[in-house]
CSV table of C-alpha atoms in Angstrom, one decimal:
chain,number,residue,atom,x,y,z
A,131,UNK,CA,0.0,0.0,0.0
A,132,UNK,CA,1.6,3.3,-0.6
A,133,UNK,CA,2.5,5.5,2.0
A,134,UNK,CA,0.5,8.7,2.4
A,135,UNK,CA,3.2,11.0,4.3
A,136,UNK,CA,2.0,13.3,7.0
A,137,UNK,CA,2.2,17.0,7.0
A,138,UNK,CA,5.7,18.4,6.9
A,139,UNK,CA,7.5,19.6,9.6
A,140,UNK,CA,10.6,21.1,10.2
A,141,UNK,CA,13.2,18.3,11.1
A,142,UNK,CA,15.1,19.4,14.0
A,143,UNK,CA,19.3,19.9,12.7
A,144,UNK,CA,21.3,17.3,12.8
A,145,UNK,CA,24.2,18.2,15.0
A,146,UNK,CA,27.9,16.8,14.9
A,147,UNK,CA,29.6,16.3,17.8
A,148,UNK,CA,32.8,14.8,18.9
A,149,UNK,CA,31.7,11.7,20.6
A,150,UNK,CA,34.0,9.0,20.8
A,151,UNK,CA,37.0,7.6,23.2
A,152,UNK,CA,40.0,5.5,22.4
A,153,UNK,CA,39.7,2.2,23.4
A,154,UNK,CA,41.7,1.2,26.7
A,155,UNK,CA,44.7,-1.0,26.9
A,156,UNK,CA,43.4,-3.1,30.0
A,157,UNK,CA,39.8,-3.5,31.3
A,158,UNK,CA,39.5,-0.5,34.7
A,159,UNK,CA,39.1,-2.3,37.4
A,160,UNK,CA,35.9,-0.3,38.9
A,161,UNK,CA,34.0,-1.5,35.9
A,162,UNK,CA,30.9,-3.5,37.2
A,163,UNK,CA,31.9,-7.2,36.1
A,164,UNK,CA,28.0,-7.7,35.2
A,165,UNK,CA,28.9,-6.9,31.3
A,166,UNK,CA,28.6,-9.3,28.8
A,167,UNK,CA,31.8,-11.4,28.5
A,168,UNK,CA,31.8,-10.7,24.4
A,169,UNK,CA,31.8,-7.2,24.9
A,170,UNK,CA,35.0,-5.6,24.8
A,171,UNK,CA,36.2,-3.5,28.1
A,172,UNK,CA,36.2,-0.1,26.6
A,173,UNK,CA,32.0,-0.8,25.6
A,174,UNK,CA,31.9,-1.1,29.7
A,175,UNK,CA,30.8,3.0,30.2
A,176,UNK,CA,28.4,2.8,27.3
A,177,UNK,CA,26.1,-0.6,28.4
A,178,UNK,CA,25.6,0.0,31.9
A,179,UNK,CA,26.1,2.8,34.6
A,180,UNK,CA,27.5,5.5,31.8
A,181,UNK,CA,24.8,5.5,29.3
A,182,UNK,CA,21.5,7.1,31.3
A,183,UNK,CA,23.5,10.0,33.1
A,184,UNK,CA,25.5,11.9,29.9
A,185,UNK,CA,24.4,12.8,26.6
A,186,UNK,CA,20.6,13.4,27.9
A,187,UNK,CA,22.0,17.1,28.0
A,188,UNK,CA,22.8,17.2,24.9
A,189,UNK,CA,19.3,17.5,24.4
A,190,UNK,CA,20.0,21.6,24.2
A,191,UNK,CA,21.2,20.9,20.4
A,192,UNK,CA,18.3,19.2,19.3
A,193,UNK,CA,15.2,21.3,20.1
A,194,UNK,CA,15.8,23.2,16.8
A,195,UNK,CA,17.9,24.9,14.1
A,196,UNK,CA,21.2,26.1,14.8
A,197,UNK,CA,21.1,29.7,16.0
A,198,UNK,CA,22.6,32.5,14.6
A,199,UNK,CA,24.9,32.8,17.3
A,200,UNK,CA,26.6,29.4,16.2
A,201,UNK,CA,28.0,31.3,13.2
A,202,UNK,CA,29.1,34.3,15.0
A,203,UNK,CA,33.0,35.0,15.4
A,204,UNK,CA,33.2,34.3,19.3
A,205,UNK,CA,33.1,37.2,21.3
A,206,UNK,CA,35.2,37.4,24.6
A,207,UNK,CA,31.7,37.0,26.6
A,208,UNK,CA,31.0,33.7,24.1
A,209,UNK,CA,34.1,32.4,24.9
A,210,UNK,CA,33.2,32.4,28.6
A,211,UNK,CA,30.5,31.2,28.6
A,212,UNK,CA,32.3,28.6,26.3
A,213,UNK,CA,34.8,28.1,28.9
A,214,UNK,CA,31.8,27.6,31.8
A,215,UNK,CA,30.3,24.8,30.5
A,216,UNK,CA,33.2,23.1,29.4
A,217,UNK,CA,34.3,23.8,33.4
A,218,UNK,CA,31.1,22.3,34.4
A,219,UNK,CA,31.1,19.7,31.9
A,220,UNK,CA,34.0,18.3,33.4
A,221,UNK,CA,33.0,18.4,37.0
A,222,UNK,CA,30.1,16.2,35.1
A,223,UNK,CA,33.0,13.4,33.7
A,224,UNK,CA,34.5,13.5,36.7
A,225,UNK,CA,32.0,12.6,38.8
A,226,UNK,CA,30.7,9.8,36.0
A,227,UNK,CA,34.0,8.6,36.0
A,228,UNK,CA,34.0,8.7,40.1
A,229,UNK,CA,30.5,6.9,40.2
A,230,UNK,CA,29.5,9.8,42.0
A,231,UNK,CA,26.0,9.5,40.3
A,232,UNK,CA,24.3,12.3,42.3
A,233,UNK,CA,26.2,15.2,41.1
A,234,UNK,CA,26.2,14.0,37.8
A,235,UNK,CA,22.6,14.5,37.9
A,236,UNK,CA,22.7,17.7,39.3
A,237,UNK,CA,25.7,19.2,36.8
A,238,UNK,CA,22.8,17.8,34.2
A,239,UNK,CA,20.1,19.2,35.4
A,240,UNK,CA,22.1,22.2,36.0
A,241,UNK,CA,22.7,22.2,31.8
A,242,UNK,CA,19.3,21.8,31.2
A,243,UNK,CA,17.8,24.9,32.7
A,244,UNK,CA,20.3,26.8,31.7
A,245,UNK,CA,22.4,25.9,28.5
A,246,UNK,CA,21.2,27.8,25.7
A,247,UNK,CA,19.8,25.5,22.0
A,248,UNK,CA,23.0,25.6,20.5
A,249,UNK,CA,25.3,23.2,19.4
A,250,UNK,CA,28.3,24.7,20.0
A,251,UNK,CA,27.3,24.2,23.9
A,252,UNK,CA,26.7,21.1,24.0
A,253,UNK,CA,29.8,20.1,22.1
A,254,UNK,CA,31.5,22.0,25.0
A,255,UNK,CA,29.8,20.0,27.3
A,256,UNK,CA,30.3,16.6,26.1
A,257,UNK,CA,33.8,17.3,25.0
A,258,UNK,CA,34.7,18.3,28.6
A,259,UNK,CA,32.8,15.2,30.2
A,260,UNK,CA,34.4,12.8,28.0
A,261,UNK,CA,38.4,14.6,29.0
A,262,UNK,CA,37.3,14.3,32.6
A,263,UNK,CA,36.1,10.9,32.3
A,264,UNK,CA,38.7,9.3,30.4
A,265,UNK,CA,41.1,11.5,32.7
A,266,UNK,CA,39.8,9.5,35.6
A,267,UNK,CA,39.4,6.1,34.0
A,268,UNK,CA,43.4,6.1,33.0
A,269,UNK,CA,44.1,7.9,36.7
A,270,UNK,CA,45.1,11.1,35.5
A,271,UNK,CA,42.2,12.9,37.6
A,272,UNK,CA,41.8,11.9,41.4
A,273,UNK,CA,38.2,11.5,42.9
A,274,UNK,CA,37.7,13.8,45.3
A,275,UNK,CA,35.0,13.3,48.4
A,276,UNK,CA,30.8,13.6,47.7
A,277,UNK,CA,30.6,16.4,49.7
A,278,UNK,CA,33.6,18.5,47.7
A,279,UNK,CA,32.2,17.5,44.3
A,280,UNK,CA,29.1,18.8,45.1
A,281,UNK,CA,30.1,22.3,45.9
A,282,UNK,CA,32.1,22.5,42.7
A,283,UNK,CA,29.5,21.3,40.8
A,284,UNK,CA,27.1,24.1,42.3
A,285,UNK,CA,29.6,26.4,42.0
A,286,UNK,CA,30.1,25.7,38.4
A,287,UNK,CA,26.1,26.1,38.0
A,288,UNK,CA,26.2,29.3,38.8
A,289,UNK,CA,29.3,30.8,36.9
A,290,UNK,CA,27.4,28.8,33.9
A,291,UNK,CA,24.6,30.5,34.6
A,292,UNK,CA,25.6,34.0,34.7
A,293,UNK,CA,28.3,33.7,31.5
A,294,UNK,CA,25.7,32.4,29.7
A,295,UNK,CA,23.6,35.4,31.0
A,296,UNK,CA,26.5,37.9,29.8
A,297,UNK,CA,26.6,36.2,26.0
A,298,UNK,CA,23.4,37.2,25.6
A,299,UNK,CA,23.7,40.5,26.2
A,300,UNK,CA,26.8,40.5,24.5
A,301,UNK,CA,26.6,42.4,21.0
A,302,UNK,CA,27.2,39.0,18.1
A,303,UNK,CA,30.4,39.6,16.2
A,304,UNK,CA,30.2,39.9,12.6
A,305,UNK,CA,29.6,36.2,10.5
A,306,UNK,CA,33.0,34.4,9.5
A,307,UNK,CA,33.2,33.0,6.5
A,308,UNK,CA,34.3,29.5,6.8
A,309,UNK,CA,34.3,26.1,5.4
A,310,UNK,CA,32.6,23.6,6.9
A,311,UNK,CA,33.8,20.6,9.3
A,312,UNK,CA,34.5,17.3,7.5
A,313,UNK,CA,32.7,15.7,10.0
A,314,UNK,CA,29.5,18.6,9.4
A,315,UNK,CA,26.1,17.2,8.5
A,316,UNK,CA,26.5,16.4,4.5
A,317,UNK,CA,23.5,18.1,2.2
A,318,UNK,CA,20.3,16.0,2.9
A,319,UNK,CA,20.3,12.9,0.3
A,320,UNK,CA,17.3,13.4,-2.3
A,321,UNK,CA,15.4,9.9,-3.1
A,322,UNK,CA,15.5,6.9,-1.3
A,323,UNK,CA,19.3,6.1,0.7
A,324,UNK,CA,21.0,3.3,0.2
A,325,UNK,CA,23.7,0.6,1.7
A,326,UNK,CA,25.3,-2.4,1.8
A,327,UNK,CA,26.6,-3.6,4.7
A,328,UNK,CA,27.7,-6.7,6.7
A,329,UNK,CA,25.8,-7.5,9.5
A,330,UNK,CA,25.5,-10.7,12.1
A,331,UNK,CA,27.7,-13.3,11.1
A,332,UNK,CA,28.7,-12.5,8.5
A,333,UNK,CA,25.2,-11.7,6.5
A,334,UNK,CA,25.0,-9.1,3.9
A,335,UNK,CA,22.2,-6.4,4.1
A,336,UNK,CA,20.6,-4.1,1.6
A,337,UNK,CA,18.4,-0.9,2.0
A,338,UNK,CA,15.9,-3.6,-0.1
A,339,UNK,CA,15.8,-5.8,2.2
A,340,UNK,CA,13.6,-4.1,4.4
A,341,UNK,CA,11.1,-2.7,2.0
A,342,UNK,CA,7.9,-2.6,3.7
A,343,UNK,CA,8.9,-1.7,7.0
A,344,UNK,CA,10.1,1.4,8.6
A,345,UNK,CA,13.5,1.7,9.2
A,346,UNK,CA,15.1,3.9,12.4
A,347,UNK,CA,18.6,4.6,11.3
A,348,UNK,CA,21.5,5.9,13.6
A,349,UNK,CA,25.1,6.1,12.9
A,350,UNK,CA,28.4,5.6,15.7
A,351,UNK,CA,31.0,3.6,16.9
A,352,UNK,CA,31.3,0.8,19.8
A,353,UNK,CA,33.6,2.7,21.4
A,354,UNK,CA,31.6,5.8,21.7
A,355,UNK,CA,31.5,6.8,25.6
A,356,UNK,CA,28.1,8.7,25.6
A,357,UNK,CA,25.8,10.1,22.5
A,358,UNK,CA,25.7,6.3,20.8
A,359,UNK,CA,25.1,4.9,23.6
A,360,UNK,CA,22.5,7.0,24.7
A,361,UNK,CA,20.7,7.2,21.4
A,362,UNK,CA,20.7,2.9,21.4
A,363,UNK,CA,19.4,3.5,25.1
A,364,UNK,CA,16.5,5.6,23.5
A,365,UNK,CA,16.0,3.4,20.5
A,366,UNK,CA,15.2,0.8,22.8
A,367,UNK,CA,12.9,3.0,24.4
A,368,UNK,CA,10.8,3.6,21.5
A,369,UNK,CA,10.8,-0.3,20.6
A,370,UNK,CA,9.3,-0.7,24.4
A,371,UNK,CA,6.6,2.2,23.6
A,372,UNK,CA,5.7,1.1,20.3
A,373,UNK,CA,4.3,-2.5,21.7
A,374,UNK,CA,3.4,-4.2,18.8
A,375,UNK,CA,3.8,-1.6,16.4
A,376,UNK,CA,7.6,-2.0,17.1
A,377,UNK,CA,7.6,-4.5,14.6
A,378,UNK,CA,6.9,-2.3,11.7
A,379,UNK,CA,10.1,-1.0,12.5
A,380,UNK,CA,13.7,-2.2,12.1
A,381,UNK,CA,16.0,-0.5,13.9
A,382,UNK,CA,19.6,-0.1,12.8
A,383,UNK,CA,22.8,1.0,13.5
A,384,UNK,CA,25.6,1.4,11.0
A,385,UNK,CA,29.6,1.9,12.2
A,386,UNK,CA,31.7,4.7,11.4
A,387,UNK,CA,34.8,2.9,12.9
A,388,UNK,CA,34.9,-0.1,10.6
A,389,UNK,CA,38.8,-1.1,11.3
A,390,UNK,CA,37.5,-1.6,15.1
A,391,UNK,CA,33.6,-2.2,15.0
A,392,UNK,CA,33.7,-6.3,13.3
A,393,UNK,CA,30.4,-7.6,12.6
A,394,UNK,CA,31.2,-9.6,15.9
A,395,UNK,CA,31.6,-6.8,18.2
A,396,UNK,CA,28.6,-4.9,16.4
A,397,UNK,CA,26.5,-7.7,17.5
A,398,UNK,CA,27.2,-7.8,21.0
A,399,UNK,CA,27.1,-4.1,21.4
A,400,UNK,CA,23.7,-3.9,20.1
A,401,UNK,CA,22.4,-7.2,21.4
A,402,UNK,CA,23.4,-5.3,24.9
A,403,UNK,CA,20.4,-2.4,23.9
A,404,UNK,CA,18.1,-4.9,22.4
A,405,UNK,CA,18.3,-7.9,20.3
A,406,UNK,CA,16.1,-5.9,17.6
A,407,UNK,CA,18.9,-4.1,17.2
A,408,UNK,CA,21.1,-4.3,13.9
A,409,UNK,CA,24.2,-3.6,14.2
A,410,UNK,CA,26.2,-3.2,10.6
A,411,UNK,CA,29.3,-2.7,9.4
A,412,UNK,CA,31.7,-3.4,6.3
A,413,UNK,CA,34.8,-1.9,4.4
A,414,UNK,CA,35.7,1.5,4.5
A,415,UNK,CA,34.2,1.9,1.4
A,416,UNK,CA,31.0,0.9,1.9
A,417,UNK,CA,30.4,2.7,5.4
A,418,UNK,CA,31.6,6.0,3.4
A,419,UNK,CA,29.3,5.0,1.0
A,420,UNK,CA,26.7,4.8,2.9
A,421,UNK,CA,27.0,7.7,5.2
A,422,UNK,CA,27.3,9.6,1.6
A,423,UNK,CA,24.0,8.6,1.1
A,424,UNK,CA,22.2,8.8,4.4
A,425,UNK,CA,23.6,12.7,4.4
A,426,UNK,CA,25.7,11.7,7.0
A,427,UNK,CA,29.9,13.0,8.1
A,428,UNK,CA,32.5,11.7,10.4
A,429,UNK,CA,36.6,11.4,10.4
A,430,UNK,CA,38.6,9.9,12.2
A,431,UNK,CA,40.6,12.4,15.5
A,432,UNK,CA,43.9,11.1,16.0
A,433,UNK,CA,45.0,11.2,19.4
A,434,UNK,CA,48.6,10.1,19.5
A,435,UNK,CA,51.6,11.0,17.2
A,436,UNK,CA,52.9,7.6,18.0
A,437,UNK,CA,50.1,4.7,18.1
A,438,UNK,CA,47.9,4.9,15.2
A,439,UNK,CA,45.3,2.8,16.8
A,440,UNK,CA,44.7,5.4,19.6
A,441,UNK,CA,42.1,7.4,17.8
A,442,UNK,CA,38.2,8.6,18.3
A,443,UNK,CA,35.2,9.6,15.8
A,444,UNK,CA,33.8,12.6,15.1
A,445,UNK,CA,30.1,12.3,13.3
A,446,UNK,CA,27.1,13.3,12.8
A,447,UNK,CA,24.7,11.9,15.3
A,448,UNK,CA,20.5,11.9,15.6
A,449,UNK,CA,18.1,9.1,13.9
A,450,UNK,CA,17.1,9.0,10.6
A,451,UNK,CA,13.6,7.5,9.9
A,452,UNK,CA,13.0,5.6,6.1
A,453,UNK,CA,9.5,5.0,5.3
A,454,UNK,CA,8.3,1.6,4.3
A,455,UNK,CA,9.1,2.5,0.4
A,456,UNK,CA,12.6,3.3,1.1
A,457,UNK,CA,12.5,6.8,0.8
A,458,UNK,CA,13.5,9.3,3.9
A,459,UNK,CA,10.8,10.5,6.0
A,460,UNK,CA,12.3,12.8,8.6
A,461,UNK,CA,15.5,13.3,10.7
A,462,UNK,CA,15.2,13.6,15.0
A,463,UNK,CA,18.0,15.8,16.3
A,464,UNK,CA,19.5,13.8,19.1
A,465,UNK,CA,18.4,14.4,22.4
A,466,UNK,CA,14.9,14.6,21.0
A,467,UNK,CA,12.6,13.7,24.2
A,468,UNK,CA,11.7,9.6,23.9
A,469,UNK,CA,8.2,10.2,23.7
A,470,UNK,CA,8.2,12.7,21.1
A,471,UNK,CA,9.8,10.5,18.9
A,472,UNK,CA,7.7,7.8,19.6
A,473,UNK,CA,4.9,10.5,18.8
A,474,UNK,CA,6.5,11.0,15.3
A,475,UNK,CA,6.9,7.6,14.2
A,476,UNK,CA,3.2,6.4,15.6
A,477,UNK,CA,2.1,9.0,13.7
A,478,UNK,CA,3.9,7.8,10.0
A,479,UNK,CA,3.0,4.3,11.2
A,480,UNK,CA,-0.7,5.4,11.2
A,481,UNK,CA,-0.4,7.1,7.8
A,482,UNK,CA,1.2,4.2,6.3
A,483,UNK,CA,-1.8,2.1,7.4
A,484,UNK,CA,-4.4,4.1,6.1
């Protein structure tokens, strides 16, 4: 039956953010031993404890287009109120990476009253949870007592608070021209995207072979600390919301880190979320073709001059929802609240039935 497509609406931007952490030489011995055996030490922050306290806050970035203020030349106030939330951001990292869950939840909720829509802060944000977090993991950043973090963390709040307060009364600079990131959003594809990828065991996959069905696409890595897991966490979400309906809906998850992501570890990261989960993979050829097609940029961020393996991911991150004939239906900006997604597919599932 053909799909009759909704209204339009304004797809929230997709944002890029760097989201990714290189993948540890020995397994930390304050990770909870309850993780699968087949999953690798480094996936430890993203299954379990890590996942539900982080990239929530980078919900800031997805509530709409990118402001104005994102293509500004910083301005002295900007950059302070830059430098705040990356401050705060780490006190967040480090207190993840501490397990000192409470003020984690406060330095988020702090963010969320108070970060302005922008994706430039919550890159700052995630970029200085993910130092302070790897920091700690490799002992470079001590854990200091409950009762200290805490004051930091309020403290923090409230320098956030009133930079942000001063960049907004703060005149914007003049526009820059400048080219964008390599690991920007891509133009939107036109048509139908497509892919061919390896996924369990081995088992090639098409875009074809799931004609009929809605397909809920997300791109990552395995060894993403935060947004990918946190967007699998949510994907699982929806399936759990959907009931039934989840089965009109094949969720999938494509690599952007194909020397390290096998079709072996892909499986046992997203059998971790939920077995409906498809995890896929390939050459380096065919995950650049793909993202090429889905609209979707990443590179890969050196991080030592020495060991080429030691290296994260930079890409574009939110879902991508295909309708049942192939062609794209909408984008969700990450951080998109669960049940407004839910909300947006329920309502293309019931205009695909009609």
């Amino acid at each position: 039956m053909k799909t009759t497509r909704p209204a339009p609406r304004r797809a929230a931007a997709t944002t890029t953010a760097l989201s990714g952490a290189s993948v540890p030489a020995s397994r930390p011995a304050s990770l909870p031993a309850s993780l699968p055996a087949s999953l690798p030490a480094s996936l430890a922050p993203c299954g379990r404890w890590f996942v539900p306290a982080v990239a929530l806050v980078l919900a800031v970035a997805a509530a709409g287009p990118v402001s104005a203020r994102d293509t500004a030349t910083p301005s002295p106030a900007a950059d302070a109120a830059l430098a705040a939330v990356h401050d705060l951001a780490r006190l967040n990292g480090q207190a993840l990476g501490c397990h000192e869950m409470r003020a984690a939840q406060r330095a988020k909720a702090l963010v969320l009253a108070h970060l302005p829509k922008t994706a430039l802060h919550a890159q700052a944000y995630e970029e200085g949870t993910q130092q302070a977090f790897l920091a700690v993991a490799r002992g470079q950043l001590p854990c200091p007592q409950a009762a200290t973090l805490a004051v930091l963390v309020e403290a923090a709040g409230v320098r956030v608070q009133a930079a942000i307060a001063g960049a907004a009364h703060a005149p914007p600079a003049a526009a820059a021209e400048s080219s964008p990131s390599p690991a920007s959003p891509a133009s939107p594809p036109s048509g139908a995207p497509r892919y061919l990828l390896q996924g369990a065991r081995g088992r090639a996959f098409t875009s074809e072979d799931f004609r009929g069905r809605f397909q809920l696409v997300s791109f990552g890595f395995t060894a993403c600390p935060d947004v990918c897991p946190t967007t699998l966490t949510e994907v699982q979400q929806v399936l759990a919301a959907l009931g039934a309906n989840a089965e009109r809906l094949q969720p999938i998850f494509i690599t952007v880190d194909p020397r390290r992501d096998t079709v072996a570890v892909l499986e046992a990261y997203t059998q971790a979320f939920d077995a409906r989960i498809l995890g896929l993979g390939g050459s380096e050829a065919l995950v650049q073709r793909a993202a090429d097609s889905f609209g979707v940029r990443y590179r890969k961020v050196q991080q030592s001059d020495t060991r080429p393996d030691v290296y994260t991911m930079e890409h574009s991150v939110g879902l991508i929802l295909l309708a049942p004939d192939g062609e794209l239906a909408e984008r969700i900006g990450h951080g998109t609240p669960v049940r407004e997604i839910v909300a947006r597919i329920e309502r293309w599932l019931g205009a695909a039935a009609r």
